[in-house]
Amino acid sequence: MTRLRHTATTHVGKVRKVNEDSILSLPEQKVWVVSDGMGGHAAGDFASQTVVDTIATMPLRDGPAEQMQALRQSILTAHDIILAEIDARDGGTIGATVVALMISDAHFVCFWAGDSRLYRLRDGVIEMLTTDHSIVAGLVLSGDLTWDEAEKHPHSNAITRAVGVGDVLELDKVRGALERGDRFLLCSDGLTKYAGFETLRAALQDTPIEMVTDKLLTIALDGGGGDNISFIVVDVI
């Protein structure tokens, strides 16, 4: 049986008055979620909380394939709930990114929409397993920018996909095999704005899980803390 440890935190940062991020840890179900809301106070926080609340109440299924589908359906249900809220408020922008990790036996699966990310540190090498749904992502994929450079682009916050945005939500998925020693990082852009690949690699590589929360939060706050900061670290042991 796969053994796991995790740590998680969310912080309002130094500038924002409201934390529009939401996080969820369900270790018994081996599910972890980070969601970054948008739309301002009483909108973004509603959207991200809707995402995690819907996942938190998803039904338990017998097999991993069925549970994976339940996770996906929960995110789609959150999308419908947010659309209904937009109608009730006579329009406006309400939405949230989502990155959701589920582990089962010797495998993982991740669903995402927006620019919240999943990284994996394996054998000292860090890899971004998700691809941002954003305007600058196209520049990265075409080779014009690196992901680290994209964080400094003036349109770095312009995302092209989110829960609650558009009639139909298209979720992307990545899956793969686990190895003992894998360390996963789910995070909102409040961390990655201030932590490039090498900074993240060094922090994750050299820091025990009991201290990694303080390490990553310090990096984001010392960098400026201009956005809400949320992340979850999951270790395969």
Short mmCIF file of N, CA and C in Angstrom, two decimals, residues 8 46 53 96 225 232 236:
data_model
loop_
_atom_site.label_atom_id
_atom_site.label_comp_id
_atom_site.label_asym_id
_atom_site.label_seq_id
_atom_site.Cartn_x
_atom_site.Cartn_y
_atom_site.Cartn_z
N ALA A 8 -0.04 21.45 4.18
CA ALA A 8 -0.80 22.40 3.36
C ALA A 8 -0.94 23.73 4.09
N PHE A 46 -16.11 32.84 -3.01
CA PHE A 46 -17.25 31.95 -3.20
C PHE A 46 -16.92 30.86 -4.22
N ASP A 53 -15.62 22.61 -1.65
CA ASP A 53 -16.77 22.03 -0.94
C ASP A 53 -17.42 20.93 -1.76
N ALA A 96 -12.87 30.28 -10.76
CA ALA A 96 -11.76 29.79 -9.95
C ALA A 96 -10.93 28.80 -10.76
N GLY A 225 4.63 38.96 -1.74
CA GLY A 225 3.33 38.55 -1.21
C GLY A 225 2.17 39.33 -1.82
N ILE A 232 0.09 22.85 -1.37
CA ILE A 232 0.04 21.56 -0.68
C ILE A 232 1.22 20.74 -1.17
N VAL A 236 5.47 10.80 -1.24
CA VAL A 236 5.30 9.36 -1.36
C VAL A 236 6.46 8.70 -0.63
#
